[in-house]
Amino acid sequence: MNSRPKYKTKQKEILLEYFETVPGQHITASDVCEYFKSHGSPIGQSTIYRHLESLVNEGILNKYVFDPNTPACFEYMGSESHKECDSCFHCKCEKCGKLIHLHCDELEEIQAHLYKEHRFKLDPLRTVFYGVCEDCMKSE
Amino acid sequence: MNSRPKYKTKQKEILLEYFETVPGQHITASDVCEYFKSHGSPIGQSTIYRHLESLVNEGILNKYVFDPNTPACFEYMGSESHKECDSCFHCKCEKCGKLIHLHCDELEEIQAHLYKEHRFKLDPLRTVFYGVCEDCMKSE
DNA sequence: TTGCGTGCAAAGGTTTTGCATGGCA
DNA sequence: TGCCATGCAAAACCTTTGCACGCAA
């Protein structure tokens, strides 16, 4: 729905290359900024934000927001559609803030159930399960 | 984990009273601010934010964040413990923004599964399922 | 050459913090 | 009286926007 890129630029190219090296990881805008700064090819932060937005619109990245005043996280979903994470939970620990990927078929059942019984089409990509992770349970 | 209120103050009292009048609705911090300002008993915004945080920690309010740069929403969950919503999904429609309460035993199964198989203690009060509601699916 | 892409700087809006004052117990 | 709670103002924070310059086609 927003500006579709018409030119192929160096910045966009290396940005995508970077994300391809960190599949399944959660990256913030400032992570990206730092990365390119420390690699000798800095990219302006507004450029980064603008690319992140358009990549999200294209479905190449996924965006997660956990709190205001906390940077949003972006995850590379592959340029093909999001097959890999169709069966992937995202769990966020309320104690330590850790983000966990769980690959599990159970999610599909939940999805099917919500759809059949409650007429609600779950979006697994945006849904985050909050709770307490194993490590933090131990130290409680 | 944060400052627990020790004194009973007027501000806290009327804040809770206000939330009791809007069960199931989504209220932002500035909504609260405006409400009390226009009712002749303004409350400092920092006070409001501090109370909102502690009420969330007590489980009396639930907090939803949809985007950074967009105010967080708060929902009254009942002052008694959270019995009523122990078996309650919260589903948020990405299209129309509607919030849906679903009462369903299935959640308990999900909870048990996450705990047993993945060592993750789900917090149903903070977890929101994102997706598309029935009405919006129809009009798609 | 045309106009999109870039990057700096500044604005924008929400939330947090510092600190002095006021109020509960 | 002893602390906690309050509220103002300012800071902090991430993100967006304005605008001039540069670069792809």
PDB file of N, CA and C (backbone and C1' of nucleotides) in Angstrom, chain A residues 7-9 29 45-46 49-50 69-72, chain D residues 12-19 22-25:
ATOM      1  N   TYR A   7      13.567   1.661  -8.181  1.00  0.00           N
ATOM      2  CA  TYR A   7      14.985   1.551  -8.532  1.00  0.00           C
ATOM      3  C   TYR A   7      15.631   0.468  -7.674  1.00  0.00           C
ATOM      4  N   LYS A   8      16.641  -0.162  -8.217  1.00  0.00           N
ATOM      5  CA  LYS A   8      17.407  -1.106  -7.408  1.00  0.00           C
ATOM      6  C   LYS A   8      18.632  -0.373  -6.871  1.00  0.00           C
ATOM      7  N   THR A   9      18.688  -0.220  -5.589  1.00  0.00           N
ATOM      8  CA  THR A   9      19.795   0.544  -5.012  1.00  0.00           C
ATOM      9  C   THR A   9      20.689  -0.362  -4.180  1.00  0.00           C
ATOM     10  N   ALA A  29      15.567  -2.131  14.389  1.00  0.00           N
ATOM     11  CA  ALA A  29      16.054  -1.145  13.431  1.00  0.00           C
ATOM     12  C   ALA A  29      17.453  -0.673  13.813  1.00  0.00           C
ATOM     13  N   GLN A  45      19.383   6.126   8.997  1.00  0.00           N
ATOM     14  CA  GLN A  45      18.339   5.422   9.743  1.00  0.00           C
ATOM     15  C   GLN A  45      16.965   5.588   9.089  1.00  0.00           C
ATOM     16  N   SER A  46      16.731   6.731   8.502  1.00  0.00           N
ATOM     17  CA  SER A  46      15.419   6.893   7.854  1.00  0.00           C
ATOM     18  C   SER A  46      15.302   5.947   6.668  1.00  0.00           C
ATOM     19  N   TYR A  49      14.460   2.557   8.158  1.00  0.00           N
ATOM     20  CA  TYR A  49      13.055   2.476   8.548  1.00  0.00           C
ATOM     21  C   TYR A  49      12.143   2.369   7.332  1.00  0.00           C
ATOM     22  N   ARG A  50      12.475   3.124   6.302  1.00  0.00           N
ATOM     23  CA  ARG A  50      11.615   3.084   5.118  1.00  0.00           C
ATOM     24  C   ARG A  50      11.673   1.717   4.433  1.00  0.00           C
ATOM     25  N   ASN A  69       7.931   2.236  23.480  1.00  0.00           N
ATOM     26  CA  ASN A  69       9.255   2.580  23.991  1.00  0.00           C
ATOM     27  C   ASN A  69      10.220   1.404  23.963  1.00  0.00           C
ATOM     28  N   THR A  70       9.844   0.384  23.292  1.00  0.00           N
ATOM     29  CA  THR A  70      10.735  -0.746  23.073  1.00  0.00           C
ATOM     30  C   THR A  70      10.778  -0.935  21.566  1.00  0.00           C
ATOM     31  N   PRO A  71      11.991  -1.050  21.028  1.00  0.00           N
ATOM     32  CA  PRO A  71      12.057  -1.120  19.565  1.00  0.00           C
ATOM     33  C   PRO A  71      11.311  -2.315  19.002  1.00  0.00           C
ATOM     34  N   ALA A  72      10.695  -2.125  17.859  1.00  0.00           N
ATOM     35  CA  ALA A  72      10.015  -3.219  17.179  1.00  0.00           C
ATOM     36  C   ALA A  72      11.070  -4.186  16.640  1.00  0.00           C
TER      37      ALA A  72
ATOM     38  P    DA D  12      18.247  12.452  29.074  1.00  0.00           P
ATOM     39  O5'  DA D  12      17.382  11.233  28.537  1.00  0.00           O
ATOM     40  C5'  DA D  12      16.668  10.439  29.464  1.00  0.00           C
ATOM     41  C4'  DA D  12      15.817   9.454  28.689  1.00  0.00           C
ATOM     42  C3'  DA D  12      16.492   8.935  27.423  1.00  0.00           C
ATOM     43  O3'  DA D  12      16.549   7.528  27.500  1.00  0.00           O
ATOM     44  C1'  DA D  12      14.280   9.688  26.974  1.00  0.00           C
ATOM     45  P    DC D  13      17.434   6.700  26.501  1.00  0.00           P
ATOM     46  O5'  DC D  13      16.359   6.127  25.480  1.00  0.00           O
ATOM     47  C5'  DC D  13      15.122   5.628  25.974  1.00  0.00           C
ATOM     48  C4'  DC D  13      14.136   5.538  24.840  1.00  0.00           C
ATOM     49  C3'  DC D  13      14.781   5.381  23.473  1.00  0.00           C
ATOM     50  O3'  DC D  13      14.893   3.997  23.180  1.00  0.00           O
ATOM     51  C1'  DC D  13      12.866   6.844  23.439  1.00  0.00           C
ATOM     52  P    DC D  14      15.501   3.509  21.806  1.00  0.00           P
ATOM     53  O5'  DC D  14      14.249   3.591  20.820  1.00  0.00           O
ATOM     54  C5'  DC D  14      13.138   2.752  21.085  1.00  0.00           C
ATOM     55  C4'  DC D  14      12.015   3.109  20.143  1.00  0.00           C
ATOM     56  C3'  DC D  14      12.284   2.815  18.671  1.00  0.00           C
ATOM     57  O3'  DC D  14      11.138   2.163  18.134  1.00  0.00           O
ATOM     58  C1'  DC D  14      11.664   5.090  18.931  1.00  0.00           C
ATOM     59  P    DT D  15      11.192   1.592  16.636  1.00  0.00           P
ATOM     60  O5'  DT D  15      10.596   2.823  15.829  1.00  0.00           O
ATOM     61  C5'  DT D  15       9.257   3.233  16.117  1.00  0.00           C
ATOM     62  C4'  DT D  15       8.911   4.492  15.363  1.00  0.00           C
ATOM     63  C3'  DT D  15       9.068   4.416  13.844  1.00  0.00           C
ATOM     64  O3'  DT D  15       7.756   4.491  13.292  1.00  0.00           O
ATOM     65  C1'  DT D  15       9.880   6.480  14.721  1.00  0.00           C
ATOM     66  P    DT D  16       7.570   4.523  11.706  1.00  0.00           P
ATOM     67  O5'  DT D  16       7.458   6.091  11.427  1.00  0.00           O
ATOM     68  C5'  DT D  16       6.529   6.857  12.181  1.00  0.00           C
ATOM     69  C4'  DT D  16       6.599   8.316  11.751  1.00  0.00           C
ATOM     70  C3'  DT D  16       6.503   8.560  10.241  1.00  0.00           C
ATOM     71  O3'  DT D  16       5.505   9.549  10.036  1.00  0.00           O
ATOM     72  C1'  DT D  16       8.386   9.673  11.125  1.00  0.00           C
ATOM     73  P    DT D  17       5.137   9.978   8.562  1.00  0.00           P
ATOM     74  O5'  DT D  17       5.907  11.359   8.374  1.00  0.00           O
ATOM     75  C5'  DT D  17       5.815  12.340   9.390  1.00  0.00           C
ATOM     76  C4'  DT D  17       6.643  13.555   9.020  1.00  0.00           C
ATOM     77  C3'  DT D  17       6.615  13.960   7.538  1.00  0.00           C
ATOM     78  O3'  DT D  17       6.459  15.361   7.477  1.00  0.00           O
ATOM     79  C1'  DT D  17       8.830  13.712   8.242  1.00  0.00           C
ATOM     80  P    DG D  18       6.138  16.082   6.108  1.00  0.00           P
ATOM     81  O5'  DG D  18       7.355  17.104   5.928  1.00  0.00           O
ATOM     82  C5'  DG D  18       8.121  17.493   7.057  1.00  0.00           C
ATOM     83  C4'  DG D  18       9.148  18.545   6.677  1.00  0.00           C
ATOM     84  C3'  DG D  18       9.072  19.070   5.248  1.00  0.00           C
ATOM     85  O3'  DG D  18       9.647  20.374   5.225  1.00  0.00           O
ATOM     86  C1'  DG D  18      11.012  17.733   5.493  1.00  0.00           C
ATOM     87  P    DC D  19       9.624  21.229   3.879  1.00  0.00           P
ATOM     88  O5'  DC D  19      11.112  21.029   3.336  1.00  0.00           O
ATOM     89  C5'  DC D  19      12.214  21.178   4.226  1.00  0.00           C
ATOM     90  C4'  DC D  19      13.510  20.790   3.525  1.00  0.00           C
ATOM     91  C3'  DC D  19      13.539  21.099   2.017  1.00  0.00           C
ATOM     92  O3'  DC D  19      14.797  21.631   1.685  1.00  0.00           O
ATOM     93  C1'  DC D  19      14.096  18.860   2.386  1.00  0.00           C
ATOM     94  P    DG D  22      25.328  16.248  -4.080  1.00  0.00           P
ATOM     95  O5'  DG D  22      24.847  14.755  -4.350  1.00  0.00           O
ATOM     96  C5'  DG D  22      24.820  13.837  -3.254  1.00  0.00           C
ATOM     97  C4'  DG D  22      24.365  12.468  -3.749  1.00  0.00           C
ATOM     98  C3'  DG D  22      25.026  12.005  -5.043  1.00  0.00           C
ATOM     99  O3'  DG D  22      25.200  10.599  -4.958  1.00  0.00           O
ATOM    100  C1'  DG D  22      22.695  12.121  -5.357  1.00  0.00           C
ATOM    101  P    DC D  23      26.222   9.856  -5.917  1.00  0.00           P
ATOM    102  O5'  DC D  23      25.360   8.644  -6.455  1.00  0.00           O
ATOM    103  C5'  DC D  23      24.386   8.021  -5.595  1.00  0.00           C
ATOM    104  C4'  DC D  23      23.282   7.414  -6.443  1.00  0.00           C
ATOM    105  C3'  DC D  23      23.771   6.793  -7.759  1.00  0.00           C
ATOM    106  O3'  DC D  23      23.093   5.564  -7.945  1.00  0.00           O
ATOM    107  C1'  DC D  23      22.045   8.316  -8.205  1.00  0.00           C
ATOM    108  P    DA D  24      23.731   4.415  -8.862  1.00  0.00           P
ATOM    109  O5'  DA D  24      22.407   3.822  -9.520  1.00  0.00           O
ATOM    110  C5'  DA D  24      21.386   3.322  -8.679  1.00  0.00           C
ATOM    111  C4'  DA D  24      20.072   3.260  -9.436  1.00  0.00           C
ATOM    112  C3'  DA D  24      20.144   2.500 -10.754  1.00  0.00           C
ATOM    113  O3'  DA D  24      18.951   1.763 -10.932  1.00  0.00           O
ATOM    114  C1'  DA D  24      19.489   4.745 -11.169  1.00  0.00           C
ATOM    115  P    DA D  25      18.899   0.666 -12.075  1.00  0.00           P
ATOM    116  O5'  DA D  25      18.145   1.472 -13.220  1.00  0.00           O
ATOM    117  C5'  DA D  25      16.749   1.780 -13.038  1.00  0.00           C
ATOM    118  C4'  DA D  25      16.280   2.605 -14.206  1.00  0.00           C
ATOM    119  C3'  DA D  25      16.549   1.999 -15.568  1.00  0.00           C
ATOM    120  O3'  DA D  25      15.367   1.986 -16.348  1.00  0.00           O
ATOM    121  C1'  DA D  25      17.297   4.239 -15.509  1.00  0.00           C
TER     122       DA D  25
END
